[in-house]
Coordinates of C-alpha atoms in Angstrom, one line a residue:
M797 CA -12.4 89.5 -75.8
I798 CA -9.3 87.6 -76.3
K799 CA -7.0 86.6 -73.5
A800 CA -3.6 85.0 -74.0
E801 CA -2.3 82.7 -71.2
D802 CA 1.3 83.1 -70.1
T803 CA 3.4 80.0 -69.9
T804 CA 2.9 79.6 -66.2
G805 CA -0.9 79.2 -66.5
A806 CA -1.6 82.5 -64.6
G807 CA -3.9 83.5 -67.4
Y808 CA -6.7 81.6 -65.6
A809 CA -7.0 84.1 -62.8
G810 CA -10.6 85.2 -62.4
L811 CA -12.0 82.8 -65.0
D812 CA -14.6 80.2 -64.2
V813 CA -12.6 77.3 -65.6
P814 CA -12.6 73.9 -63.8
A815 CA -9.4 72.4 -62.6
T816 CA -10.1 69.2 -64.5
T817 CA -12.8 67.8 -66.7
G818 CA -12.1 64.1 -66.2
V819 CA -9.8 63.2 -69.0
R820 CA -8.6 59.7 -68.5
P821 CA -5.0 59.5 -67.2
E822 CA -4.3 56.6 -69.4
L823 CA -5.4 58.4 -72.6
A824 CA -1.8 59.6 -73.5
E825 CA -0.6 56.0 -73.4
D826 CA -3.6 54.8 -75.4
I827 CA -3.0 57.4 -78.1
A828 CA 0.7 56.6 -78.2
L829 CA 0.1 52.9 -78.6
A830 CA -2.4 53.6 -81.5
M831 CA 0.1 55.8 -83.3
A832 CA 2.9 53.3 -82.8
G833 CA 1.1 50.9 -85.0
S834 CA 2.0 52.8 -88.1
L835 CA 5.0 54.5 -89.6
N836 CA 2.8 56.3 -92.1
L837 CA 2.8 60.0 -91.2
R838 CA -0.7 60.8 -92.4
R839 CA -2.1 57.8 -90.6
S840 CA -0.3 58.7 -87.4
V841 CA -1.8 62.2 -87.6
L842 CA -5.3 60.8 -88.0
Q843 CA -4.7 58.5 -84.9
L844 CA -3.8 61.6 -82.9
L845 CA -6.8 63.6 -84.0
D846 CA -9.1 60.6 -83.4
G847 CA -7.6 60.2 -79.9
V848 CA -8.1 63.7 -78.6
R849 CA -11.6 64.1 -79.9
P850 CA -14.0 64.4 -78.1
E851 CA -12.4 63.6 -74.7
V852 CA -9.7 66.3 -74.8
A853 CA -11.1 68.7 -77.3
D854 CA -14.3 69.5 -79.3
W855 CA -12.2 70.3 -82.4
A856 CA -8.6 69.8 -83.3
V857 CA -6.0 70.4 -86.0
V858 CA -2.4 69.2 -86.3
A859 CA 0.0 71.7 -88.0
L860 CA 3.2 70.2 -89.3
A861 CA 6.2 72.3 -90.5
G862 CA 7.7 71.0 -93.7
P863 CA 11.4 71.5 -94.8
Q864 CA 12.9 74.9 -95.0
G865 CA 10.9 77.0 -97.4
A866 CA 8.0 74.5 -97.6
G867 CA 4.5 75.4 -96.4
L868 CA 2.8 74.5 -93.1
Q869 CA 0.5 71.4 -93.5
L870 CA -2.8 71.5 -91.6
F871 CA -4.6 68.3 -90.9
G872 CA -8.0 67.9 -89.4
G873 CA -10.8 70.2 -88.3
S874 CA -14.4 69.1 -88.6
D875 CA -13.2 66.5 -91.2
V876 CA -10.2 64.8 -89.6
T877 CA -9.2 63.5 -93.1
A878 CA -8.8 67.0 -94.5
E879 CA -5.4 68.4 -95.4
L880 CA -4.6 72.1 -96.2
T881 CA -1.4 74.0 -96.7
V882 CA -0.6 77.6 -95.8
S883 CA 2.6 79.7 -96.1
R884 CA 4.9 79.8 -93.2
R885 CA 4.9 83.6 -93.6
R886 CA 1.2 83.6 -92.6
V887 CA 2.1 82.5 -89.1
A888 CA 5.1 84.7 -88.6
G889 CA 4.7 86.9 -85.5
T890 CA 1.5 85.1 -84.4
A891 CA 0.9 83.0 -81.3
L892 CA 1.1 79.9 -83.5
G893 CA 4.4 81.1 -84.9
R894 CA 5.8 81.3 -81.3
V895 CA 4.6 77.8 -80.6
L896 CA 6.4 76.5 -83.8
T897 CA 9.5 78.4 -82.8
T898 CA 9.8 77.7 -79.1
G899 CA 7.9 74.5 -78.8
L900 CA 5.9 76.0 -75.8
R901 CA 2.1 76.3 -75.5
E902 CA -0.3 79.1 -76.1
L903 CA -3.8 79.5 -74.8
L904 CA -6.4 82.0 -76.0
H905 CA -9.8 82.6 -74.5
V906 CA -12.0 83.9 -77.4
A907 CA -15.3 85.6 -76.5
A908 CA -18.5 85.4 -78.5
G909 CA -18.8 88.0 -81.2
V910 CA -15.1 88.3 -81.9
E911 CA -14.5 87.9 -85.6
D912 CA -10.8 87.5 -86.0
G913 CA -9.6 86.3 -82.6
L914 CA -9.0 82.8 -83.8
S915 CA -6.5 83.9 -86.4
A916 CA -3.6 84.0 -83.9
L917 CA -3.6 80.2 -83.6
I918 CA -5.7 79.0 -86.6
P919 CA -4.0 80.3 -89.9
H920 CA -6.6 79.2 -92.4
S921 CA -10.0 80.9 -93.0
A922 CA -12.0 77.7 -93.6
L923 CA -10.7 76.2 -90.4
R924 CA -11.4 79.4 -88.4
Q925 CA -15.0 79.4 -89.6
E926 CA -15.4 75.8 -88.2
A927 CA -13.8 76.8 -84.9
A928 CA -15.9 80.0 -84.7
S929 CA -19.1 78.0 -84.2
L930 CA -17.8 77.0 -80.8
R931 CA -17.3 80.5 -79.4
P932 CA -16.9 81.5 -76.7
A933 CA -14.0 79.0 -76.7
D934 CA -10.6 78.2 -75.4
V935 CA -8.0 77.6 -78.1
L936 CA -4.9 75.7 -76.9
A937 CA -1.8 75.1 -79.1
I938 CA 1.0 72.8 -77.8
G939 CA 4.3 72.4 -79.6
L940 CA 5.0 68.9 -80.9
T941 CA 8.7 68.5 -80.0
A942 CA 10.8 65.4 -80.4
R943 CA 14.6 64.8 -80.4
G944 CA 15.3 68.5 -79.8
A945 CA 13.3 69.9 -82.7
T946 CA 9.7 71.2 -82.9
L947 CA 8.0 69.6 -85.9
G948 CA 4.6 71.2 -85.5
A949 CA 1.7 72.0 -83.1
L950 CA -1.4 70.3 -81.8
I951 CA -4.2 72.9 -81.9
M952 CA -7.4 72.1 -79.9
V953 CA -10.6 74.0 -79.2
R954 CA -13.1 73.6 -76.4
G955 CA -16.5 75.3 -76.6
Q956 CA -18.4 77.1 -73.9
G957 CA -18.4 75.4 -70.6
R958 CA -15.4 73.2 -71.4
G959 CA -12.4 75.5 -70.9
F960 CA -8.9 74.1 -70.5
G961 CA -8.1 73.8 -66.8
P962 CA -4.6 73.3 -65.4
D963 CA -5.0 69.5 -65.2
D964 CA -6.4 69.4 -68.7
I965 CA -3.4 71.3 -70.1
E966 CA -1.0 69.0 -68.2
Q967 CA -2.7 66.0 -69.7
A968 CA -2.7 67.6 -73.2
E969 CA 1.0 68.2 -72.9
R970 CA 1.6 64.6 -72.0
I971 CA -0.4 63.5 -75.0
A972 CA 1.6 65.9 -77.3
A973 CA 4.9 64.7 -75.9
R974 CA 4.1 61.1 -76.6
A975 CA 2.6 61.8 -80.0
S976 CA 5.6 63.9 -81.0
L977 CA 7.9 60.9 -80.8
A978 CA 5.5 58.8 -83.0
L979 CA 5.1 61.6 -85.5
D980 CA 8.8 62.2 -85.7
S981 CA 9.5 58.5 -86.3
A982 CA 6.9 58.4 -89.0
R983 CA 8.3 61.6 -90.6
L984 CA 11.9 60.2 -90.5
Y985 CA 10.7 56.9 -92.0
E986 CA 8.9 58.8 -94.8
Q987 CA 11.9 61.0 -95.5
R988 CA 14.3 58.1 -95.6
G989 CA 11.9 56.3 -97.9
E990 CA 11.9 59.3 -100.2
I991 CA 15.7 59.4 -100.1
A992 CA 15.9 55.6 -100.8
S993 CA 13.5 55.9 -103.7
A994 CA 15.5 58.8 -105.2
L995 CA 18.8 56.8 -104.8
H996 CA 17.1 53.7 -106.2
D997 CA 15.9 55.6 -109.3
S998 CA 19.4 57.0 -109.9
L999 CA 21.0 53.5 -109.6
V1000 CA 18.7 51.3 -111.7
P1001 CA 19.9 50.7 -115.2
P1002 CA 18.7 53.6 -117.4
P1003 CA 16.4 53.2 -120.5
L1004 CA 18.4 52.7 -123.7
P1005 CA 18.5 55.7 -126.0
D1006 CA 18.1 55.5 -129.8
V1007 CA 21.6 55.4 -131.3
P1008 CA 21.7 56.4 -135.0
G1009 CA 22.8 53.4 -137.1
A1010 CA 22.7 51.0 -134.2
V1011 CA 20.2 48.6 -132.6
L1012 CA 20.6 48.2 -128.8
A1013 CA 19.2 45.8 -126.3
A1014 CA 19.9 44.9 -122.7
R1015 CA 18.8 42.6 -119.9
Y1016 CA 19.6 43.0 -116.2
R1017 CA 18.8 40.6 -113.3
P1018 CA 20.2 41.7 -109.9
A1019 CA 21.2 39.1 -107.3
A1020 CA 18.8 40.8 -104.9
E1021 CA 15.9 40.9 -107.3
Q1022 CA 13.6 42.7 -104.8
L1023 CA 16.0 45.7 -104.9
D1024 CA 16.3 46.0 -108.7
I1025 CA 19.9 47.3 -108.2
G1026 CA 23.2 45.6 -107.7
G1027 CA 26.9 45.6 -108.6
D1028 CA 26.5 45.2 -112.4
F1029 CA 25.7 48.2 -114.5
Y1030 CA 25.5 49.5 -118.0
D1031 CA 25.1 52.9 -119.5
V1032 CA 24.7 54.3 -123.0
F1033 CA 25.1 58.1 -123.6
R1034 CA 26.1 60.6 -126.2
A1035 CA 29.5 62.3 -126.2
G1036 CA 29.7 64.9 -128.9
E1037 CA 29.2 63.2 -132.2
D1038 CA 30.0 59.7 -130.7
W1039 CA 28.1 57.3 -128.5
L1040 CA 29.6 55.6 -125.6
I1041 CA 28.6 52.2 -124.2
A1042 CA 29.8 51.0 -120.8
L1043 CA 29.2 47.7 -119.0
G1044 CA 30.8 47.1 -115.6
D1045 CA 30.9 45.0 -112.6
V1046 CA 31.6 46.1 -109.0
C1047 CA 32.8 43.5 -106.6
G1048 CA 29.9 42.6 -104.3
K1049 CA 26.1 42.9 -104.6
G1050 CA 23.2 44.8 -103.2
V1051 CA 23.0 48.4 -102.1
N1052 CA 26.6 49.0 -101.2
A1053 CA 27.8 47.7 -104.6
A1054 CA 25.0 49.7 -106.3
V1055 CA 26.2 53.0 -104.7
L1056 CA 29.7 52.4 -106.2
T1057 CA 28.2 51.6 -109.6
G1058 CA 26.5 55.0 -109.5
R1059 CA 29.9 56.6 -108.8
A1060 CA 31.5 54.8 -111.7
R1061 CA 28.7 55.7 -114.1
Q1062 CA 28.9 59.4 -113.1
S1063 CA 32.7 59.5 -113.2
L1064 CA 32.6 58.0 -116.7
R1065 CA 30.0 60.6 -117.9
T1066 CA 32.1 63.4 -116.4
A1067 CA 35.3 62.2 -118.0
A1068 CA 33.6 61.9 -121.4
H1069 CA 33.2 65.7 -121.5
F1070 CA 37.0 65.9 -121.9
E1071 CA 37.9 62.6 -123.6
R1072 CA 36.0 60.1 -125.8
E1073 CA 38.6 57.5 -126.7
P1074 CA 37.8 54.4 -124.7
G1075 CA 41.3 53.6 -123.6
A1076 CA 42.0 57.1 -122.4
L1077 CA 38.6 57.1 -120.6
L1078 CA 39.5 53.9 -118.7
S1079 CA 42.9 55.4 -117.8
A1080 CA 41.2 58.4 -116.3
L1081 CA 38.8 56.3 -114.3
S1082 CA 41.6 54.1 -113.0
S1083 CA 43.3 57.2 -111.7
V1084 CA 40.1 58.3 -110.0
F1085 CA 39.5 55.0 -108.3
H1086 CA 43.1 54.3 -107.4
N1087 CA 42.7 56.3 -104.2
D1088 CA 39.3 54.9 -103.5
T1089 CA 38.9 53.5 -100.0
S1090 CA 35.9 51.2 -100.6
E1091 CA 38.2 48.2 -101.1
R1092 CA 35.9 47.0 -103.9
F1093 CA 37.3 46.5 -107.4
I1094 CA 35.6 47.5 -110.7
T1095 CA 35.8 45.9 -114.0
L1096 CA 34.6 47.8 -117.0
L1097 CA 34.1 47.6 -120.8
C1098 CA 34.0 50.9 -122.7
L1099 CA 32.9 51.1 -126.3
R1100 CA 32.8 54.1 -128.7
V1101 CA 30.2 53.6 -131.5
R1102 CA 30.1 55.5 -134.8
A1103 CA 27.9 54.9 -137.8
E1104 CA 29.6 55.3 -141.2
E1105 CA 27.9 56.8 -144.2
A1106 CA 27.8 53.4 -145.8
G1107 CA 25.8 52.1 -142.8
D1108 CA 28.4 50.0 -141.0
L1109 CA 29.1 50.5 -137.4
V1110 CA 32.7 51.2 -136.3
V1111 CA 33.2 50.2 -132.6
E1112 CA 36.3 50.9 -130.5
V1113 CA 36.5 48.5 -127.5
A1114 CA 38.7 48.8 -124.4
S1115 CA 38.6 46.6 -121.3
A1116 CA 39.6 47.2 -117.7
G1117 CA 39.8 43.6 -116.3
H1118 CA 36.4 42.7 -117.8
A1119 CA 35.6 39.7 -120.1
P1120 CA 35.9 40.9 -123.7
P1121 CA 32.7 41.3 -125.8
L1122 CA 31.8 38.4 -128.1
L1123 CA 31.6 39.4 -131.8
V1124 CA 28.7 37.4 -133.4
R1125 CA 28.8 37.5 -137.2
A1126 CA 25.7 37.1 -139.3
D1127 CA 27.1 33.7 -140.6
G1128 CA 27.2 32.3 -137.1
Q1129 CA 30.9 32.8 -136.4
V1130 CA 31.6 33.9 -132.8
E1131 CA 34.9 35.2 -131.5
A1132 CA 36.1 37.3 -128.5
V1133 CA 37.3 40.8 -129.3
E1134 CA 41.0 41.2 -128.3
A1135 CA 40.7 43.7 -125.4
E1136 CA 42.3 43.4 -122.0
G1137 CA 43.7 45.7 -119.3
A1138 CA 44.0 46.0 -115.5
V1139 CA 41.1 46.3 -113.2
L1140 CA 40.2 49.9 -112.5
G1141 CA 42.0 51.4 -109.6
V1142 CA 44.6 48.7 -109.1
V1143 CA 47.3 50.8 -110.9
G1144 CA 47.1 54.6 -110.7
D1145 CA 48.6 55.2 -114.2
A1146 CA 47.2 52.2 -116.0
Q1147 CA 47.2 52.4 -119.8
Y1148 CA 44.5 50.7 -122.0
D1149 CA 44.6 49.9 -125.7
A1150 CA 41.5 49.9 -127.8
T1151 CA 40.5 47.4 -130.5
T1152 CA 38.4 48.5 -133.5
V1153 CA 35.6 46.3 -134.8
R1154 CA 33.5 46.8 -137.8
L1155 CA 29.9 45.6 -137.7
G1156 CA 27.9 45.0 -140.9
P1157 CA 24.3 43.9 -141.4
A1158 CA 23.1 41.4 -138.8
D1159 CA 26.5 41.5 -137.0
Q1160 CA 26.5 42.3 -133.3
L1161 CA 28.6 42.6 -130.2
V1162 CA 27.4 40.9 -127.0
L1163 CA 28.7 42.2 -123.7
Y1164 CA 28.1 40.4 -120.5
T1165 CA 29.1 40.3 -116.8
D1166 CA 30.5 37.3 -114.9
G1167 CA 27.1 36.6 -113.5
V1168 CA 26.5 34.8 -116.8
E1169 CA 29.5 32.6 -117.1
E1170 CA 29.7 31.9 -113.4
A1171 CA 26.1 31.0 -113.0
R1172 CA 26.2 27.7 -111.1
G1173 CA 23.7 25.0 -111.9
A1174 CA 23.5 21.3 -111.2
S1175 CA 26.2 20.6 -113.8
G1176 CA 28.5 23.3 -112.7
F1177 CA 29.2 26.8 -114.1
Y1178 CA 27.4 28.0 -117.2
G1179 CA 30.7 28.9 -118.8
D1180 CA 31.9 30.7 -121.9
E1181 CA 31.6 27.7 -124.2
R1182 CA 27.9 27.3 -123.5
L1183 CA 27.5 31.0 -124.2
V1184 CA 29.4 30.9 -127.5
E1185 CA 27.4 27.9 -128.7
L1186 CA 24.1 29.7 -127.9
L1187 CA 25.2 32.9 -129.6
G1188 CA 26.2 30.9 -132.7
R1189 CA 22.7 29.5 -132.9
L1190 CA 21.2 33.0 -132.5
A1191 CA 23.3 34.5 -135.3
G1192 CA 21.3 37.0 -137.3
A1193 CA 18.6 37.4 -134.6
A1194 CA 17.8 40.9 -133.3
P1195 CA 19.7 42.1 -130.2
D1196 CA 16.6 42.1 -128.0
V1197 CA 16.0 38.5 -128.9
V1198 CA 19.6 37.6 -128.2
C1199 CA 19.7 39.3 -124.8
A1200 CA 16.4 37.7 -123.8
A1201 CA 17.6 34.2 -124.9
V1202 CA 20.9 34.5 -123.0
E1203 CA 19.1 35.6 -119.8
Q1204 CA 16.5 32.7 -120.2
D1205 CA 19.2 30.1 -120.8
V1206 CA 21.2 31.2 -117.7
V1207 CA 18.1 31.2 -115.5
E1208 CA 17.2 27.7 -116.7
H1209 CA 20.7 26.6 -116.0
L1210 CA 20.5 28.0 -112.4
D1211 CA 17.2 26.1 -111.9
G1212 CA 16.2 28.3 -108.9
R1213 CA 19.6 28.6 -107.3
S1214 CA 21.0 31.9 -106.1
H1215 CA 23.2 33.9 -108.5
D1216 CA 25.3 36.9 -108.9
D1217 CA 24.1 40.0 -110.7
I1218 CA 23.6 39.3 -114.4
A1219 CA 23.8 41.9 -117.2
V1220 CA 23.8 41.4 -120.9
V1221 CA 24.0 44.2 -123.6
S1222 CA 24.0 43.7 -127.3
V1223 CA 24.8 46.3 -130.0
G1224 CA 24.1 45.5 -133.6
C1225 CA 24.2 47.3 -137.0
A1226 CA 20.9 48.7 -138.1
R1227 CA 21.8 48.3 -141.8
T1228 CA 20.0 45.4 -143.3
T1229 CA 21.4 45.4 -146.9
G1230 CA 24.8 45.5 -148.3

């Protein structure tokens, strides 16, 4: 026979169930303290299962509801480390479904010999077989509710002679209430960690693609090195038959600046669906950011790269308030490309002119952010002159060698001092013969 208790506890009428079985009053506090020691959701669940067995229950499972459309996770059973997943549809209309919907409790008294009575509160066949060994049994499910939402249920089984009395249920509800807050905190921490990881992955500099006829390299060193993200950014992507290269700098550093760099990168990629000329692209972005309320300014270099049949690279360069690229010729001559314009967003209808540069064998353009020239060491700022001198000595070297050497020279100049975000990008011609 199966008997379901109503929410008032009147279902105990006529049953030989003790009023209490001696569960320690301080157990709820002990379990809550143990769970508070971790913000890992799975570890918190294990702490709860370890805490209720065997003093409160002979067997226990924690059921946690995932996001909308996700399955129901079941933790515990005979092996407290076990984890199973079932469809939410499987519990629809059952006693467990009511617990997950209302947050209230359900109590079933399952007699010996009943084959399927446990299915109302235990939705997995393997777990039901484990619980069946305890029949006749009481099965108690209590909603795990915190901050106004039911995140799951604590399902406990007591075998013959250990039914759940009114005092036991009251104590189990205290345990569930305290545990719910710890589980919800761990769940929120885990979800925020997943969100932060997804945002981080979307904000870190992307891998460089293979651009036909060109050789690319980049180095990036954020001010907050433990974050791997900051206010400097670069991006290389295809736009029709052309390739676009962007290097920018958002005022500030850290997460807030990185979020704005993500917006700038996405805005540029979106605008490139309609326009590929660097000056026109910067004009479009300036209009977009003119109404921005972040009070942070953005400087940006935009390059369009095309390989000619002869093998030279033709590069169009436009600048929005950013230091112009340095053109490093194979013979060691270094000069700044003539490119200038207003910082993005300062003027709503800003116009930007583009300069065309031709790169032959061993020529390259080196783009950098102000974290390079403004790196402050014992002798003062690193400066443009030091950079030009270094690049002259590196003439003819591969772009990856050049970027690595610039980063290393700046780091040595800093000598352990704090610094702004540092980004260096080099684009060279892949042709090796005339």
